[in-house]
XYZ file of C-alpha atoms in Angstrom:
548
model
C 64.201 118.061 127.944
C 67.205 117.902 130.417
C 68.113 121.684 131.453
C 71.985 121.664 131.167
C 74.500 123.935 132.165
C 76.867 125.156 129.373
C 80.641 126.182 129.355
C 82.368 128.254 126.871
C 86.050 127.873 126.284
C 88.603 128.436 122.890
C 89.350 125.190 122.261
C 87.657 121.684 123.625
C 90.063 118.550 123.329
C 88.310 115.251 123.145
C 90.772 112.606 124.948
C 93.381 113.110 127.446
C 95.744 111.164 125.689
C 99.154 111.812 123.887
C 97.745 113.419 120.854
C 95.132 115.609 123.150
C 97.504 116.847 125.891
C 100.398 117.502 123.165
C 97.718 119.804 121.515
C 96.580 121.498 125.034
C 100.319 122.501 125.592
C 101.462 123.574 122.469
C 98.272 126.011 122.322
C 99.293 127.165 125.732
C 103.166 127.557 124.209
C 101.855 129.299 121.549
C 98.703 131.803 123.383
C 98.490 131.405 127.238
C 95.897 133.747 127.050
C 93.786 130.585 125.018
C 91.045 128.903 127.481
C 91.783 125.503 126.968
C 89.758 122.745 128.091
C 90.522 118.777 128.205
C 87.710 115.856 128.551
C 88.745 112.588 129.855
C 86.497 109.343 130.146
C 89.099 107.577 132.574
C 88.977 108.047 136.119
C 92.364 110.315 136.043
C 94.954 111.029 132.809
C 96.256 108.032 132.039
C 93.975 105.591 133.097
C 93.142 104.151 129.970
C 96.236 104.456 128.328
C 97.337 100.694 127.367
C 100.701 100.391 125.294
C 104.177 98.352 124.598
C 106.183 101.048 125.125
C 108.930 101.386 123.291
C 108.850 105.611 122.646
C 110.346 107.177 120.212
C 110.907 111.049 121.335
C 110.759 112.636 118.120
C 107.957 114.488 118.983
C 108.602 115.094 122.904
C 112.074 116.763 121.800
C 110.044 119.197 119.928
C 107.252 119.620 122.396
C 109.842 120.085 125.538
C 113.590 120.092 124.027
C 114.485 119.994 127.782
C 112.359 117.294 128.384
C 115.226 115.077 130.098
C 115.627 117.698 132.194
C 111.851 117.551 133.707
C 111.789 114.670 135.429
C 110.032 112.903 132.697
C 109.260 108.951 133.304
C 109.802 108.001 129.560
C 113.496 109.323 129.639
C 114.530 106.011 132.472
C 115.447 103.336 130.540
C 116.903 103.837 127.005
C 116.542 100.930 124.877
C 119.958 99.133 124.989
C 119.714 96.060 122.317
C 116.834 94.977 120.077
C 115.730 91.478 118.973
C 113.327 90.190 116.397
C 113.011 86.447 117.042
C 111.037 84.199 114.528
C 108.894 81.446 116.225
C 108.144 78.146 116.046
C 106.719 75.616 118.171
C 109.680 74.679 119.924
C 111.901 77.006 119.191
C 112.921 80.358 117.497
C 115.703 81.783 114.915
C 116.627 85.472 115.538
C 116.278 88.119 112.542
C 119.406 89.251 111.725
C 119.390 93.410 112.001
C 120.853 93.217 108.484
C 118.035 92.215 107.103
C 116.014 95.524 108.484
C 115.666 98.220 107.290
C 117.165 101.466 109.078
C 113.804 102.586 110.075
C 113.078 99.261 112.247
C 116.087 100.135 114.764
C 114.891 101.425 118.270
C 117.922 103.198 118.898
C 117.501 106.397 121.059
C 113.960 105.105 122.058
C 112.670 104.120 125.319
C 111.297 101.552 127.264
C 108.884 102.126 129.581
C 105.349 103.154 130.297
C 102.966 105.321 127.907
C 99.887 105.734 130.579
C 102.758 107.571 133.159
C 104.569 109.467 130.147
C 100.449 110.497 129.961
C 100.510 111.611 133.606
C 103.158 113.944 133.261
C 102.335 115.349 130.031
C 99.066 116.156 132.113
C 100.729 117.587 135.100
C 102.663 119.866 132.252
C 99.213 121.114 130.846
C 97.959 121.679 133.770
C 100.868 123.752 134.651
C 100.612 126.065 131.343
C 97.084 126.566 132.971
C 94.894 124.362 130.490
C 91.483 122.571 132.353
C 91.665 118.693 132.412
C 88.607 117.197 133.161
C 89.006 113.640 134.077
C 85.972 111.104 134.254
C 84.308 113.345 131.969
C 83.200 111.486 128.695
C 81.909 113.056 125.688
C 78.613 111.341 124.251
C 77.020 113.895 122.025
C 78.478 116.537 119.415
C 76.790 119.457 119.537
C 76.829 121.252 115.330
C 75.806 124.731 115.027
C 73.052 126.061 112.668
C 75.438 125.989 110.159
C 76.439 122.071 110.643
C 79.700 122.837 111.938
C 81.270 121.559 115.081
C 80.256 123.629 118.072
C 81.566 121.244 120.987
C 80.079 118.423 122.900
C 77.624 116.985 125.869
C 79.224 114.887 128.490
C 77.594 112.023 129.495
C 74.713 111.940 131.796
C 75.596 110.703 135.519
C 73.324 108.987 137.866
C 70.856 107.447 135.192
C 69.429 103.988 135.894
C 69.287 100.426 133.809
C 65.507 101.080 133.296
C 66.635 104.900 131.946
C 65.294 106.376 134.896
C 67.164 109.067 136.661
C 68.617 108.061 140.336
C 68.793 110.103 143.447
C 72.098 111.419 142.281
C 71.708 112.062 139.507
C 73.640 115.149 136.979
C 73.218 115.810 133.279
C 75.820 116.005 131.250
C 77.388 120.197 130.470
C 77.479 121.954 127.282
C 80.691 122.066 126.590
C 80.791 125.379 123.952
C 84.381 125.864 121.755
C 85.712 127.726 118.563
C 87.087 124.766 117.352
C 87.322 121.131 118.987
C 89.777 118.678 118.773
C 88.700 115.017 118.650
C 91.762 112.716 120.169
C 89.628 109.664 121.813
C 92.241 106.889 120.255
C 91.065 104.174 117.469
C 87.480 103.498 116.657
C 86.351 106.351 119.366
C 82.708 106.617 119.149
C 82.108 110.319 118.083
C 85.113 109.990 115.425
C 82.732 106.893 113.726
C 80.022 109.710 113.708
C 81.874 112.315 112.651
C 83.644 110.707 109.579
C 79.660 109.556 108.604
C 78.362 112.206 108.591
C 81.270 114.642 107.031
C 82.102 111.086 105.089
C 86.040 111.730 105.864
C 86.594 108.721 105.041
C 85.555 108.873 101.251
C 89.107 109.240 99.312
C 90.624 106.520 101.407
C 91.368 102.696 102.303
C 88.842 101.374 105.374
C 90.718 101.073 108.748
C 91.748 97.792 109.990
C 92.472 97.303 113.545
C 94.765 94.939 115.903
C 93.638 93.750 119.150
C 96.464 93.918 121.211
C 96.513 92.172 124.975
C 99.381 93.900 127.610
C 100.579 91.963 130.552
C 102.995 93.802 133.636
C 105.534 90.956 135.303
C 108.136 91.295 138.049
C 110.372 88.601 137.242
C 113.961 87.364 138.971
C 116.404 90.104 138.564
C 118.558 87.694 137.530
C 116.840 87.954 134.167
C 116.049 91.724 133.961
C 117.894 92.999 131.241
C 116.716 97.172 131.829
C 116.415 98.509 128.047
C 116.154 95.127 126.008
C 113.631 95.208 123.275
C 112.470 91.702 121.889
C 109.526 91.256 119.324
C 108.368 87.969 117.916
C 106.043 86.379 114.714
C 104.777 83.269 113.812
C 103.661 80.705 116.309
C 101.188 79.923 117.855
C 99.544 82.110 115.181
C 99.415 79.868 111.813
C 99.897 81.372 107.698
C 96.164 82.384 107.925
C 95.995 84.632 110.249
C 99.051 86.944 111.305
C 100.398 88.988 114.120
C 103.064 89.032 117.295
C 104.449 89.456 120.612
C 106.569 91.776 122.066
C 108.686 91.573 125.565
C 110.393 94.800 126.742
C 112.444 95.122 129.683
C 111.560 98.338 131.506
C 112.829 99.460 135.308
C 112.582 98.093 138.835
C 112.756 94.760 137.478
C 109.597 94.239 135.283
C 108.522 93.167 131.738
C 106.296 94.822 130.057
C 104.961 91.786 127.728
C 101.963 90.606 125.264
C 100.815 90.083 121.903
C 98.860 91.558 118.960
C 96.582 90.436 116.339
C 95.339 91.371 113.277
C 91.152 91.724 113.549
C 91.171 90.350 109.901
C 90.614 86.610 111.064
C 89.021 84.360 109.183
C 88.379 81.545 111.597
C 85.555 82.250 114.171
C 86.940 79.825 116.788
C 90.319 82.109 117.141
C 90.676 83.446 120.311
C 93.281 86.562 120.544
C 93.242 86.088 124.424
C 94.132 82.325 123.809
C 96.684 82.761 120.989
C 98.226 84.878 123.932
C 98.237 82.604 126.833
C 99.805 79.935 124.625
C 102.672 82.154 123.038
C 103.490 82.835 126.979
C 104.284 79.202 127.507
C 106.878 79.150 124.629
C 109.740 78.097 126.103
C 111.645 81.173 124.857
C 109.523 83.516 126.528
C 108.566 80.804 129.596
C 112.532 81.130 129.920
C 111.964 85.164 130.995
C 109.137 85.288 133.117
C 108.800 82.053 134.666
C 109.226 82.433 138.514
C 108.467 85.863 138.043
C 104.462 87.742 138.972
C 102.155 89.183 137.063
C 101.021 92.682 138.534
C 98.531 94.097 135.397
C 96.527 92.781 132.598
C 94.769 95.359 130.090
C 93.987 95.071 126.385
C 92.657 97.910 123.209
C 92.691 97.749 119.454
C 95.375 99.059 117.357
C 94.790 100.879 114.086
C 96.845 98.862 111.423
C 95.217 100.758 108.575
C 98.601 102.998 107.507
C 99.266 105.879 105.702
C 96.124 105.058 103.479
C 93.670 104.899 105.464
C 93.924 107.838 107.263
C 90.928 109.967 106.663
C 90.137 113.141 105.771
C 91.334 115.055 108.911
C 89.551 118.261 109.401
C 85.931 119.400 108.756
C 83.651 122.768 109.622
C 84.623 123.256 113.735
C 87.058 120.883 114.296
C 89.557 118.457 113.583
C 90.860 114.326 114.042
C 94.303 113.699 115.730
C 95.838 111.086 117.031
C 94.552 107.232 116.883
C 91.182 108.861 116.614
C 92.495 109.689 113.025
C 95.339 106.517 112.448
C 98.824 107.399 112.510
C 100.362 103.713 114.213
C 104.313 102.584 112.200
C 102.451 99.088 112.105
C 105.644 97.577 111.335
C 107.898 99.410 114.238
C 104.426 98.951 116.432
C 104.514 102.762 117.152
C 102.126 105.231 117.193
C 102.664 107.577 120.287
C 105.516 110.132 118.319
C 102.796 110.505 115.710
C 100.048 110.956 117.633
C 102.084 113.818 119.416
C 103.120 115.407 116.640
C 99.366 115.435 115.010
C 98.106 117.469 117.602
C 101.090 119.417 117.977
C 100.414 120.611 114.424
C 96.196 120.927 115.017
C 96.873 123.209 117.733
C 99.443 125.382 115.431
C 96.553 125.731 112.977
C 94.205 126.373 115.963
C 95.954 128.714 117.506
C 96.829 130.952 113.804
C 92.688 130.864 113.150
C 91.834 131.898 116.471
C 94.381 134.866 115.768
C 93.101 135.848 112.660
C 89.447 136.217 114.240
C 88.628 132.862 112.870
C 85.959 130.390 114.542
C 83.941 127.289 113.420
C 86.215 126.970 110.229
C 88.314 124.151 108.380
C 91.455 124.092 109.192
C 92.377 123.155 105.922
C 96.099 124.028 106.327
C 96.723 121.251 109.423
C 95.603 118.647 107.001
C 98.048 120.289 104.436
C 100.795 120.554 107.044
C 100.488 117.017 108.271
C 100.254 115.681 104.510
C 103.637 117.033 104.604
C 105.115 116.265 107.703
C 107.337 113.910 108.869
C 104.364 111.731 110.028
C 103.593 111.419 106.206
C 107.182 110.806 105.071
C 107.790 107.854 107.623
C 104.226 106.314 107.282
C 104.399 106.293 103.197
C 108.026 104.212 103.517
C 105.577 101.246 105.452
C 102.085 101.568 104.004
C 102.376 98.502 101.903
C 103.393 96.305 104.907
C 100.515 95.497 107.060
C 98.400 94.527 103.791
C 101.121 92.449 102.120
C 100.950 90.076 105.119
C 97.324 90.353 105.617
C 96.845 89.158 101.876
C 99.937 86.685 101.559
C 100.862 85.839 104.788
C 103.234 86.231 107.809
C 105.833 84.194 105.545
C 105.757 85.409 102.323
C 104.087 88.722 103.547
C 106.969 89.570 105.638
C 109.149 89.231 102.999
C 107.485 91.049 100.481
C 106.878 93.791 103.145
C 110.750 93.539 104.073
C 111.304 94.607 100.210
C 108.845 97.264 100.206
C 109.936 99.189 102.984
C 113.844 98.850 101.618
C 112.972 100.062 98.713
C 111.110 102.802 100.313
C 114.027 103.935 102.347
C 116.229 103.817 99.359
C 113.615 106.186 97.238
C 112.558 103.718 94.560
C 109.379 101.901 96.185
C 107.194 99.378 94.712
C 105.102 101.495 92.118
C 101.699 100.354 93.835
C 99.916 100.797 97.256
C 97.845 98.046 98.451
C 94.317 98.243 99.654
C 92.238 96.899 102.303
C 89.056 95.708 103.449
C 87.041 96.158 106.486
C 88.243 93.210 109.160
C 84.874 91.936 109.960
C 84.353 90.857 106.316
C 87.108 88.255 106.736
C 85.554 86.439 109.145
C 84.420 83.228 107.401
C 81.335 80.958 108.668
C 82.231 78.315 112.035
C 81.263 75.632 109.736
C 84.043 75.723 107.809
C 86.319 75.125 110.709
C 87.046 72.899 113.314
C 87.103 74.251 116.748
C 90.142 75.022 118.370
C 91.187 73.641 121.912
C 93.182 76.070 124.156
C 95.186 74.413 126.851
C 93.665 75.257 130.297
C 95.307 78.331 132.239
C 97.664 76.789 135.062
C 97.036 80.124 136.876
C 100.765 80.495 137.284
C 102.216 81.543 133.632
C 98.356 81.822 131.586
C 94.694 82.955 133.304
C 91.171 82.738 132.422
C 89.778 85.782 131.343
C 88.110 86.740 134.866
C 90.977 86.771 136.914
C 93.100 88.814 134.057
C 90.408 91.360 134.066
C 90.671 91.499 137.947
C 94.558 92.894 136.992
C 92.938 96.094 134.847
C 91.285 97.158 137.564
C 88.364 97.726 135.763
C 84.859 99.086 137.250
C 81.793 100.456 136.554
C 78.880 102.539 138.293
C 76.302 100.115 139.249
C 72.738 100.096 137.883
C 73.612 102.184 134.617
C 72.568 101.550 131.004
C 74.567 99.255 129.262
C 77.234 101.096 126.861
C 77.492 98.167 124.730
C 74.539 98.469 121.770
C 73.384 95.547 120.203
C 70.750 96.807 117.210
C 69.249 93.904 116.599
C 69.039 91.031 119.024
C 67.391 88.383 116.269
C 69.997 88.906 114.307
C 72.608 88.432 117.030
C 71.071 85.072 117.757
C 70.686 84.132 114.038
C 73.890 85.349 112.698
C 76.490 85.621 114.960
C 75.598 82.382 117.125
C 73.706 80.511 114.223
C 76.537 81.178 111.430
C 79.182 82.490 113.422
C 79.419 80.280 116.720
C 79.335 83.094 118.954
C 82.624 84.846 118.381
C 82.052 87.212 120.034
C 82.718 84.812 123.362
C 86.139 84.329 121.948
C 87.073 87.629 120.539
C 86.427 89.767 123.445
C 89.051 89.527 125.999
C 87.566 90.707 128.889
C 84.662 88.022 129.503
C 82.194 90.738 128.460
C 79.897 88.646 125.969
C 78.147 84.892 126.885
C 75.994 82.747 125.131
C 73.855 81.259 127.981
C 71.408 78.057 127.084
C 68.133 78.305 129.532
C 67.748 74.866 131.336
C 64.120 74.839 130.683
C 63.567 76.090 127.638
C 67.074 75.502 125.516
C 66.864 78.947 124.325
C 70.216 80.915 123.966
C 70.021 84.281 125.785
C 73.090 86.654 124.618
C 74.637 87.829 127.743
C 76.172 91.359 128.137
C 78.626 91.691 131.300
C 79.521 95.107 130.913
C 81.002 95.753 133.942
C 83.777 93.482 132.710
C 84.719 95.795 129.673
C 87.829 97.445 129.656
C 86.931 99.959 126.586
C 89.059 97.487 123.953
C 86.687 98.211 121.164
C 87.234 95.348 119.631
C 82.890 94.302 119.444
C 82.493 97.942 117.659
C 85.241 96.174 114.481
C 84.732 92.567 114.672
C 81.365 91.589 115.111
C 80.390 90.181 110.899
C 77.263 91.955 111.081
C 78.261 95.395 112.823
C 75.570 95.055 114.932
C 77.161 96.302 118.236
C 77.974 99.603 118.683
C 80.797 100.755 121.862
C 79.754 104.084 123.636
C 80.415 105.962 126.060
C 79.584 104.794 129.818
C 79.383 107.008 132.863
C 82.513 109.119 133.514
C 84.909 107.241 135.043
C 83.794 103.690 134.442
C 86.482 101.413 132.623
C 90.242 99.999 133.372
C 92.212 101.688 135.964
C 95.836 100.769 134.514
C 98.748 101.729 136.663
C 101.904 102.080 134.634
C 100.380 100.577 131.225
């Protein structure tokens, strides 16, 4: 048995992100007496934080009504025109904003950069006095005798491959709360425990995920429009499996670019790092960033799921918020306002049980309070869109989604709520398909994977366990190479998984490169047989992203 310090505190957060550090602060608003503690697996706040952004401030007036007034990076560049092009191979047609509904319009949001609105959101809780922990990652829940949530166990530091401990070794703290907050973004790897074993996920639809791949350019200022907004469908993406891109000019000159899609795909030979390269070339987009540089790469799964999948949110001890729980606007491809607000409201429920004496309880009335929020009342007007194209379409999905959410917004709405099913089960046998051939990267406009993930700045400890699980190698090589064609080669952007054939022998050996991984999760959703399971590596290890 490892002997391990232990730390008490009021209230742990699980995830420096949005969600965790609008919770940290508005306990701190509420109680600055409250010992408030923050775990981060990045290197620093903000290191793993991966998004468009176009921010809505919703939240962030009520978290800091002076907000513009702080020196805030989100408040920069308000979004100044929006565009929602339709493509084709060769060309486009723009949406007209008639056709939208009210809800789709970005104005009063922001361009910019989510991992630096992070940053300063940490430099704000750290001011109120709560404890941020960066490259701290939390691997093990700890339950009290009575099964509820007591806190967590970092991870270990210093072990070897072989499991052995190194010279430098440190084990993991006891970290010891009255209630814990867990805000580790979609498909963290406690929240899958925690939703087994309370099964919080019992009265609703499965999650389903996009895997969404971010590019930074400088381009010619010529072309920098600060504050424009442009967001694509259709090509190179074909009526079977759906998603799109997004462009958004932010300041000093760069683009903030990339492209999303749905983890419901039925061919194994798609590749969502491909699809991306290829919608770069479109001459369209080509037109923006050609002669421009590319100074960051970084990609991470979206939840898609809506307003019905969100799970049951709080149990005995603690309580979901954030992605960790699913609160993304699939359709205005936002998530940050809600995930602000969520917390915002766990910490008001907190904070009133830790008054009244209260410790290791459900906080029944967040769940209550959120059900009827305004995170419920704008996610109910879209729930039906993300599974209306995922069953008919991006053609005929997008239009019945376009009358759905009208309808929605007028206070009639279609009198049914479509359902979903877990994304891996799409994925249909390789022998059913013919395999696709991606153009070759010209290393000016598209890269191979390698050199992109060179642009996350991603790294991990040396000699360290793997943090990529796969249960049952046979099955790997009989399923997901023999059936499947090794998918996992193409779904992974990073480079992380090979299929390697031994020049001797001819036997495949399944490769793991985990020092590639930069914490996407998209193995832990897509793999057909849920055989590999994401944790938690050493503190620190993962992307670096700067401005993200």
């Amino acid at each position: 048995m490892i002997e391990r310090e232990s730390m008490p505190c009021d209230v742990l957060i699980v995830g420096g992100g949005p969600a965790g550090l609008s919770a940290a602060i508005r306990l701190k608003q509420i109680n600055e007496e409250l010992e408030v503690v923050v775990l981060e697996k990045g290197s620093e706040i903000g290191a793993h934080i991966l998004s468009g952004v176009v921010h809505d401030p919703k939240a962030l007036n009520e978290l800091f009504p002076d907000w513009q007034d702080m020196d805030c990076p989100i408040g920069e560049v308000p979004v100044t025109d929006n565009w929602h092009w339709v493509l084709r191979k060769n060309g486009k047609f723009a949406m007209p904003h008639a056709f939208m509904p009210p809800l789709m319009s970005n104005k009063g949001n922001y361009t910019g950069s989510l991992a630096n609105l992070t940053r300063w959101l940490g430099e704000q809780a750290e001011g109120l006095g709560v404890m941020v922990f960066p490259g701290f990652p939390a691997a093990e829940v700890i339950y009290g005798d009575d099964g509820a949530v007591a806190g967590v166990i970092t991870q270990d530091m210093g072990i070897a491959a072989d499991g052995s401990q190194k010279p430098d070794f440190q084990p993991g703290m006891e970290i010891h709360a009255k209630y814990t907050l867990f805000a580790e973004g979609a498909r963290g790897s406690l929240t899958k425990q925690l939703k087994a074993k309370f099964d919080l996920e019992k009265d609703c639809q499965p999650q389903t995920y996009g895997l969404g791949i971010k590019e930074l350019w400088e381009i010619d200022p010529k072309k920098h429009v600060p504050g424009r907004v442009i967001h694509t469908q259709g090509w190179p993406l074909d009526n079977d499996s759906w998603g799109g891109g997004f462009l958004y000019h932010i300041g000093d000159n760069q683009v903030a670019l990339g492209f999303v899609t749905a983890l419901d795909y039925a061919n194994p030979y798609l590749s969502p790092y491909q699809e991306f390269q290829r919608w770069k070339h479109h001459p369209d987009i080509l037109d923006i960033i050609e002669g421009g540089k590319r100074v960051a790469y970084g990609a991470r799964v979206i939840n898609e799921g809506g307003w019905q999948s969100v799970p049951q949110l709080a149990f005995p001890g603690g309580a979901l918020i954030g992605c960790s729980a699913g609160f993304v606007n699939v359709p205005r491809i936002k998530g940050s306002h809600t995930a602000m607000k969520s917390g915002m409201l766990a910490a008001e429920s907190v904070a009133a049980a830790i008054a009244a004496g209260r410790e290791h309880t459900q906080l029944d009335d967040y769940e209550e309070n959120l059900r009827e929020s305004w995170i419920a009342t704008e996610l109910k007007k879209v729930k039906n869109a993300q599974p209306a194209i995922a069953k008919l379409g991006g053609d005929f999905g997008t239009v019945l989604a376009g009358i759905d959410m009208w309808m929605r917004t007028l206070k009639i709405g279609l009198p049914f709520t479509l359902k979903h099913t877990p994304d891996y089960t799409h994925t249909k046998r390789a022998d059913l398909f013919d395999p696709i051939i991606y153009p070759k990267p010209d290393g000016v406009i598209s890269f191979d994977k390698l050199t992109s993930v060179a642009y996350s700045f991603t790294n991990h400890a040396e000699d360290q366990p793997t943090h990529l699980k796969v249960k049952d190698m046979e099955l790997q090589k009989q399923s997901e190479l023999g059936v499947y064609a090794g998918l996992s080669q193409r779904y992974c952007p990073a480079g992380v998984y090979e299929w390697v054939e031994d020049e001797d022998t001819g036997e495949m050996t399944y490769v793991i490169n985990g020092q590639n991984c930069v914490h996407c999760k998209t193995c832990d959703i897509k793999d057909p047989n849920q055989n590999i399971v994401w944790t938690v590596p050493e503190g620190g290890g993962g992307p670096n992203y700067p401005n993200m």
